Amino acid sequence: MDSCVGVEQDLDKAIMKFNNLNDHTSRAIQDLIDQVEDLRKELSKQPANTPLSPEQAMAVTDVAGSVRQGVFQMSTEHRELHATVSRVGKSIDRHFIADYASVAPKAETFCNDTNRPIMEQAIAQHLYRQGLEDVGDSFVSEAKITGVERTCTFALLQRCAAALAEGEPAAALHWAERRAHELHNSPLPFTLHRMQALKLARSQGVVAAIEYARRQFPSHAARHERALQAAVCALAWCTPAAGPAPPHYQHLLDPKALGAEAAELFIKEACALLRLAPLSPLAGAVLAGCRVLPALHDIRAKMTHPHVIAAWSDDELPFEVDLGEDGGGYHSVFACPILRQQASEQNPPMRLLCGHVISRDALNKLAMGAKLKCPYCPMEQSPTEARQIYFS
């Protein structure tokens, strides 16, 4: 995700520079055209084959110089834009790894007699789950795949979610009404009815939306009071004469934003109700791979680093490992909490009288003559009272 953000920032800079350059270049070209046009009109007033006056010759020279200067300036700015665009490509190369072959499974793994049928069935199932029946049928026919269920329950949910994303809640409402008793405690019915009421307000008017709200909203008023109030207030900005809506109502008045929110909630609630995985096996495997492969590549890069190879010879872990909440507070070596350095034979851990442990280098830096104040508690002591700790 951080890689995507980094590339997106560089891309935004390139787009912003392109837009600014486009506007500036358009104005500059139009200004040059106006200068040439004014000069042409001035010269057209002279009779044919009449020599130019010194003032006219000077004007022609000035316009020609302006054109040359403008072309040179635009060429320079274009080169700068090209450098900015090139940085986007370099950013992609820097943030993304083109070759995962060193850590990814070999392609032959998916092509053997055991795994190939499993992979083909996963692809076909994914196509049917996405509602792409025609593509799935062609794939199954050409690959001669057997054992794949064509009528997938998830495909219906996917079509309902796609309709919601386009601002059409009718199919999802019909599905939810048939399971109203099972969705009694779910926010999905209210979300769909709210979307339908706001759609009616845009297409048939506020009166139709209010009539629909009076029929459908009373049963949801107790659980969704604040959201219901906001939806009813948003109807005031659905009239043709209404001005711009306040920021906190704009989300409700944006059909695509409201549809995307409803589609996400629909898939979540429907899959939970029908006990379906929200992702197909293929999509789940791709998502897991996208997260695991960069970590594996990072581990491989760290394992081949010279410092890591040297660390293995000292019986130390090559990088930090998070053991989780149940892993305890164990460390392969002691790290000084003051200097953030690992202990060594020359810089061993030292226990103070108060029980806190720091490294010898930190002890020497904190000591003020014959006094030492613990950095973690008010206790004062002598540096000579610290004792070296040995880990077995």
Coordinates of C-alpha atoms in Angstrom, one line a residue:
M1 CA 0.0 0.0 0.0
D2 CA 2.8 2.4 0.8
S3 CA 4.3 1.7 -2.6
C4 CA 1.0 2.6 -4.3
V5 CA 0.9 5.9 -2.3
G6 CA 4.4 6.8 -3.3
V7 CA 3.8 6.2 -7.0
E8 CA 0.4 8.0 -6.7
Q9 CA 2.1 11.1 -5.3
D10 CA 4.7 11.2 -8.1
L11 CA 1.9 10.7 -10.6
D12 CA -0.2 13.5 -9.1
K13 CA 2.8 15.8 -9.4
A14 CA 3.2 14.9 -13.1
I15 CA -0.5 15.4 -13.8
M16 CA -0.5 18.7 -12.0
K17 CA 2.5 19.9 -13.9
F18 CA 1.0 18.7 -17.2
N19 CA -2.3 20.6 -16.6
N20 CA -0.4 23.8 -15.6
L21 CA 1.9 23.5 -18.6
N22 CA -1.1 22.9 -20.9
D23 CA -2.9 26.0 -19.6
H24 CA 0.2 28.1 -19.8
T25 CA 1.1 26.9 -23.3
S26 CA -2.4 27.5 -24.6
R27 CA -2.3 31.1 -23.3
A28 CA 1.1 31.6 -24.8
I29 CA 0.2 30.3 -28.2
Q30 CA -3.0 32.3 -28.2
D31 CA -1.0 35.4 -27.3
L32 CA 1.4 34.8 -30.2
I33 CA -1.5 34.2 -32.6
D34 CA -3.1 37.5 -31.5
Q35 CA 0.2 39.3 -32.1
V36 CA 0.6 37.8 -35.6
E37 CA -3.0 38.5 -36.4
D38 CA -2.7 42.2 -35.3
L39 CA 0.4 42.5 -37.4
R40 CA -1.3 41.0 -40.5
K41 CA -4.2 43.4 -40.2
E42 CA -1.8 46.3 -39.9
L43 CA 0.2 45.2 -43.0
S44 CA -3.0 44.5 -45.0
K45 CA -3.8 48.2 -44.9
Q46 CA -0.8 49.0 -47.1
P47 CA -1.1 48.8 -50.9
A48 CA 0.4 45.8 -52.6
N49 CA 4.2 45.8 -53.3
T50 CA 4.7 48.7 -51.0
P51 CA 7.9 48.6 -49.0
L52 CA 7.6 48.3 -45.3
S53 CA 8.2 51.4 -43.2
P54 CA 10.9 51.4 -40.6
E55 CA 8.2 51.1 -37.9
Q56 CA 6.5 48.2 -39.7
A57 CA 9.8 46.4 -40.2
M58 CA 10.6 46.8 -36.5
A59 CA 7.1 45.5 -35.6
V60 CA 7.8 42.4 -37.8
T61 CA 11.1 41.8 -36.2
D62 CA 9.6 42.1 -32.7
V63 CA 6.8 39.6 -33.5
A64 CA 9.3 37.2 -35.0
G65 CA 11.5 37.5 -31.9
S66 CA 8.4 36.9 -29.7
V67 CA 7.6 33.7 -31.7
R68 CA 11.1 32.4 -31.4
Q69 CA 11.2 33.2 -27.7
G70 CA 7.9 31.5 -27.2
V71 CA 8.9 28.4 -29.1
F72 CA 12.1 28.2 -27.1
Q73 CA 10.2 28.6 -23.8
M74 CA 7.7 25.9 -24.7
S75 CA 10.4 23.5 -25.8
T76 CA 12.2 24.1 -22.4
E77 CA 9.0 23.5 -20.4
H78 CA 8.3 20.4 -22.5
R79 CA 11.7 18.9 -21.6
E80 CA 11.0 19.7 -17.9
L81 CA 7.7 17.9 -18.2
H82 CA 9.4 14.9 -19.9
A83 CA 11.7 14.7 -16.9
T84 CA 8.8 14.7 -14.5
V85 CA 7.0 12.0 -16.4
S86 CA 10.3 9.9 -16.5
R87 CA 10.4 10.2 -12.7
V88 CA 7.0 8.4 -12.5
G89 CA 8.5 5.4 -14.4
K90 CA 11.5 5.5 -12.1
S91 CA 9.2 5.7 -9.1
I92 CA 7.3 2.6 -10.3
D93 CA 10.6 0.7 -10.8
R94 CA 11.7 1.8 -7.3
H95 CA 8.5 1.0 -5.4
F96 CA 7.5 -2.2 -7.3
I97 CA 9.4 -5.4 -7.8
A98 CA 9.2 -6.6 -11.4
D99 CA 10.5 -10.1 -10.8
Y100 CA 9.2 -12.3 -8.0
A101 CA 10.5 -15.4 -9.6
S102 CA 13.1 -15.9 -6.9
V103 CA 10.4 -16.3 -4.2
A104 CA 7.2 -17.2 -6.1
P105 CA 6.2 -20.8 -6.9
K106 CA 7.4 -22.0 -10.3
A107 CA 4.9 -21.9 -13.1
E108 CA 5.3 -25.6 -13.6
T109 CA 3.8 -26.1 -10.2
F110 CA 0.4 -25.1 -11.6
C111 CA 0.7 -27.1 -14.8
N112 CA 1.2 -30.7 -13.5
D113 CA -1.5 -33.3 -13.7
T114 CA -2.6 -32.8 -10.1
N115 CA -2.8 -29.0 -9.8
R116 CA -3.9 -28.0 -13.3
P117 CA -7.5 -29.2 -12.9
I118 CA -7.7 -27.5 -9.5
M119 CA -6.5 -24.3 -11.0
E120 CA -8.9 -24.4 -13.9
Q121 CA -11.8 -25.1 -11.7
A122 CA -10.9 -22.1 -9.5
I123 CA -10.7 -19.8 -12.5
A124 CA -14.1 -21.1 -13.8
Q125 CA -15.7 -20.7 -10.4
H126 CA -14.4 -17.2 -10.1
L127 CA -15.8 -16.3 -13.5
Y128 CA -19.3 -17.6 -12.5
R129 CA -19.1 -15.9 -9.1
Q130 CA -18.5 -12.6 -10.9
G131 CA -21.6 -13.1 -13.0
L132 CA -19.6 -13.7 -16.2
E133 CA -21.5 -16.7 -17.3
D134 CA -20.7 -16.4 -21.0
V135 CA -17.0 -16.1 -20.4
G136 CA -17.2 -19.0 -17.9
D137 CA -19.0 -21.2 -20.4
S138 CA -16.5 -20.5 -23.1
F139 CA -13.6 -21.2 -20.7
V140 CA -15.2 -24.4 -19.4
S141 CA -15.9 -25.6 -23.0
E142 CA -12.5 -24.9 -24.4
A143 CA -10.6 -26.2 -21.4
K144 CA -12.9 -29.2 -21.1
I145 CA -13.4 -28.6 -17.3
T146 CA -15.8 -30.8 -15.3
G147 CA -17.3 -30.5 -11.9
V148 CA -17.9 -26.7 -11.9
E149 CA -21.3 -25.4 -10.7
R150 CA -22.7 -22.9 -13.2
T151 CA -25.6 -21.5 -11.1
C152 CA -23.6 -19.9 -8.4
T153 CA -25.5 -18.2 -5.5
F154 CA -22.8 -15.6 -5.3
A155 CA -23.4 -14.5 -8.9
L156 CA -26.8 -13.3 -8.0
L157 CA -25.3 -11.3 -5.1
Q158 CA -22.7 -9.9 -7.4
R159 CA -25.4 -8.7 -9.9
C160 CA -27.3 -7.0 -7.0
A161 CA -24.1 -5.3 -5.8
A162 CA -23.3 -4.2 -9.3
A163 CA -26.8 -2.7 -9.7
L164 CA -26.4 -0.9 -6.3
A165 CA -23.1 0.6 -7.4
E166 CA -24.9 2.0 -10.4
G167 CA -27.6 3.5 -8.2
E168 CA -30.3 0.8 -8.7
P169 CA -31.4 -0.7 -5.4
A170 CA -34.5 -2.6 -6.8
A171 CA -32.8 -6.1 -7.1
A172 CA -31.1 -5.9 -3.7
L173 CA -34.4 -4.7 -2.1
H174 CA -36.2 -7.7 -3.6
W175 CA -33.6 -10.0 -2.2
A176 CA -33.7 -8.4 1.2
E177 CA -37.5 -8.4 1.4
R178 CA -37.6 -12.2 0.9
R179 CA -35.2 -12.6 3.9
A180 CA -36.6 -9.8 6.1
H181 CA -36.9 -12.0 9.2
E182 CA -33.3 -13.1 8.9
L183 CA -32.1 -9.5 8.4
H184 CA -34.1 -8.1 11.3
N185 CA -31.0 -6.9 13.2
S186 CA -29.0 -6.0 10.1
P187 CA -28.5 -2.4 8.9
L188 CA -28.9 -3.5 5.3
P189 CA -32.7 -3.1 4.9
F190 CA -32.6 0.5 6.1
T191 CA -29.6 1.3 3.9
L192 CA -31.5 0.0 0.9
H193 CA -34.7 1.8 1.7
R194 CA -32.8 5.0 2.3
M195 CA -31.2 4.7 -1.1
Q196 CA -34.5 4.0 -2.8
A197 CA -36.2 7.0 -1.1
L198 CA -33.4 9.4 -2.3
K199 CA -33.6 7.9 -5.8
L200 CA -37.3 8.6 -5.9
A201 CA -36.7 12.2 -4.7
R202 CA -34.4 12.7 -7.7
S203 CA -36.5 11.0 -10.3
Q204 CA -40.2 11.5 -9.2
G205 CA -39.9 14.3 -6.7
V206 CA -39.8 14.9 -3.0
V207 CA -43.5 14.0 -2.5
A208 CA -43.0 10.5 -3.8
A209 CA -39.9 10.1 -1.6
I210 CA -41.8 11.2 1.5
E211 CA -44.7 8.8 0.8
Y212 CA -42.2 5.9 0.4
A213 CA -40.4 7.0 3.6
R214 CA -43.7 7.0 5.5
R215 CA -44.3 3.4 4.4
Q216 CA -40.8 2.0 5.0
F217 CA -39.0 4.0 7.6
P218 CA -41.2 3.6 10.8
S219 CA -39.9 0.1 11.5
H220 CA -36.3 1.4 11.3
A221 CA -36.7 4.6 13.3
A222 CA -35.7 3.2 16.7
R223 CA -32.4 1.7 15.5
H224 CA -31.4 4.3 12.9
E225 CA -32.8 7.5 14.3
R226 CA -29.9 9.9 13.4
A227 CA -29.3 8.4 10.0
L228 CA -33.1 8.6 9.3
Q229 CA -33.1 12.3 10.3
A230 CA -30.2 13.0 8.0
A231 CA -31.9 11.2 5.1
V232 CA -35.1 13.1 5.6
C233 CA -33.2 16.5 5.8
A234 CA -31.3 15.6 2.6
L235 CA -34.6 15.6 0.7
A236 CA -34.7 19.4 1.0
W237 CA -31.8 19.6 -1.5
C238 CA -33.4 17.2 -4.0
T239 CA -35.7 19.9 -5.4
P240 CA -34.7 21.7 -8.6
A241 CA -34.6 25.1 -6.9
A242 CA -32.3 23.9 -4.1
G243 CA -28.9 25.4 -3.8
P244 CA -25.6 23.5 -3.0
A245 CA -26.0 21.0 -0.1
P246 CA -24.0 21.3 3.1
P247 CA -20.9 19.1 3.2
H248 CA -22.5 16.6 5.7
Y249 CA -25.3 15.9 3.2
Q250 CA -23.3 15.6 0.0
H251 CA -22.6 11.9 0.6
L252 CA -26.3 11.2 0.7
L253 CA -27.0 13.2 -2.4
D254 CA -24.2 11.4 -4.5
P255 CA -25.8 8.3 -6.0
K256 CA -22.5 6.6 -6.8
A257 CA -21.0 7.2 -3.4
L258 CA -24.2 6.0 -1.7
G259 CA -24.4 3.0 -4.1
A260 CA -20.8 2.0 -3.4
E261 CA -21.4 2.1 0.3
A262 CA -24.6 0.0 -0.1
A263 CA -22.9 -2.5 -2.4
E264 CA -20.1 -3.1 0.1
L265 CA -22.6 -3.6 3.0
F266 CA -24.8 -5.8 0.8
I267 CA -22.0 -8.2 0.0
K268 CA -20.9 -8.3 3.6
E269 CA -24.3 -9.0 5.1
A270 CA -25.5 -11.4 2.4
C271 CA -22.3 -13.5 2.6
A272 CA -22.6 -13.6 6.4
L273 CA -26.3 -14.7 6.1
L274 CA -25.7 -17.3 3.5
R275 CA -22.3 -18.4 5.0
L276 CA -20.4 -17.7 1.8
A277 CA -16.9 -16.4 1.5
P278 CA -16.9 -12.9 0.2
L279 CA -13.9 -13.8 -2.0
S280 CA -13.6 -16.7 -4.4
P281 CA -10.8 -19.1 -3.8
L282 CA -8.9 -17.6 -6.8
A283 CA -9.4 -14.0 -5.5
G284 CA -8.5 -15.0 -2.0
A285 CA -5.3 -16.6 -3.2
V286 CA -4.3 -13.6 -5.3
L287 CA -5.0 -11.2 -2.4
A288 CA -2.9 -13.4 0.0
G289 CA -0.1 -13.6 -2.6
C290 CA 0.0 -9.9 -3.1
R291 CA 0.6 -9.5 0.6
V292 CA 3.0 -12.4 1.1
L293 CA 5.3 -12.1 -1.9
P294 CA 6.7 -8.6 -1.0
A295 CA 7.3 -9.9 2.5
L296 CA 9.1 -13.0 1.2
H297 CA 11.1 -10.9 -1.2
D298 CA 12.1 -8.6 1.6
I299 CA 13.2 -11.5 3.8
R300 CA 15.2 -13.0 0.9
A301 CA 16.9 -9.6 0.4
K302 CA 17.7 -9.3 4.1
M303 CA 19.0 -12.9 4.3
T304 CA 21.5 -12.3 1.5
H305 CA 22.8 -9.0 3.0
P306 CA 26.5 -9.2 4.2
H307 CA 25.6 -8.0 7.7
V308 CA 22.9 -10.7 8.0
I309 CA 25.3 -13.4 6.9
A310 CA 27.8 -12.1 9.6
A311 CA 25.0 -12.1 12.2
W312 CA 24.3 -15.8 11.7
S313 CA 27.9 -16.6 12.8
D314 CA 27.3 -14.8 16.1
D315 CA 24.1 -16.9 16.9
E316 CA 21.9 -13.8 16.4
L317 CA 18.6 -13.5 14.5
P318 CA 19.2 -11.7 11.3
F319 CA 16.1 -9.4 11.7
E320 CA 13.5 -8.6 14.3
V321 CA 10.7 -11.2 14.7
D322 CA 7.4 -10.1 16.2
L323 CA 6.2 -12.9 18.5
G324 CA 2.8 -11.3 19.2
E325 CA 1.0 -10.9 22.4
D326 CA 1.6 -14.5 23.5
G327 CA 5.2 -14.5 22.5
G328 CA 6.5 -13.0 25.7
G329 CA 9.2 -10.4 26.0
Y330 CA 12.2 -12.5 24.9
H331 CA 15.1 -11.1 22.9
S332 CA 17.8 -13.0 21.1
V333 CA 20.3 -10.4 22.5
F334 CA 20.0 -7.5 24.9
A335 CA 19.3 -4.1 23.4
C336 CA 20.0 -1.0 25.4
P337 CA 16.8 1.0 25.9
I338 CA 18.8 4.3 26.0
L339 CA 21.2 4.0 23.1
R340 CA 19.1 1.5 21.0
Q341 CA 22.2 -0.6 20.5
Q342 CA 22.7 -4.4 21.0
A343 CA 25.0 -5.4 23.8
S344 CA 28.4 -6.9 23.1
E345 CA 31.4 -8.1 25.0
Q346 CA 32.8 -4.6 24.9
N347 CA 29.4 -3.0 25.8
P348 CA 27.6 -5.5 28.1
P349 CA 24.3 -4.9 30.0
M350 CA 24.6 -3.4 33.4
R351 CA 22.1 -3.7 36.2
L352 CA 21.5 -0.6 38.4
L353 CA 20.6 -0.8 42.1
C354 CA 17.0 0.0 41.3
G355 CA 16.8 -3.0 39.0
H356 CA 16.8 -1.2 35.6
V357 CA 19.2 -2.5 33.0
I358 CA 21.2 -0.3 30.5
S359 CA 24.3 -0.8 28.5
R360 CA 27.8 0.1 29.8
D361 CA 28.1 2.9 27.2
A362 CA 24.9 4.4 28.4
L363 CA 26.1 4.1 32.0
N364 CA 29.2 6.0 31.2
K365 CA 27.4 8.7 29.4
L366 CA 24.8 9.2 32.1
A367 CA 27.3 9.2 35.0
M368 CA 28.1 12.6 36.4
G369 CA 31.3 12.0 38.5
A370 CA 30.4 9.8 41.4
K371 CA 26.6 10.1 40.9
L372 CA 24.3 8.5 38.6
K373 CA 20.5 9.1 38.3
C374 CA 18.5 6.3 36.8
P375 CA 16.8 7.4 33.6
Y376 CA 13.7 5.5 34.5
C377 CA 13.2 6.3 38.2
P378 CA 14.3 9.0 40.7
M379 CA 16.9 6.8 42.5
E380 CA 20.4 8.1 42.7
Q381 CA 23.4 5.8 43.0
S382 CA 27.1 5.5 42.3
P383 CA 28.2 4.2 38.8
T384 CA 30.5 1.7 40.6
E385 CA 27.4 0.0 42.2
A386 CA 26.1 -1.2 38.8
R387 CA 26.8 -4.9 38.1
Q388 CA 27.3 -6.6 34.8
I389 CA 24.6 -9.1 33.8
Y390 CA 25.4 -12.4 32.0
F391 CA 22.7 -14.2 30.0
S392 CA 22.8 -17.9 29.9

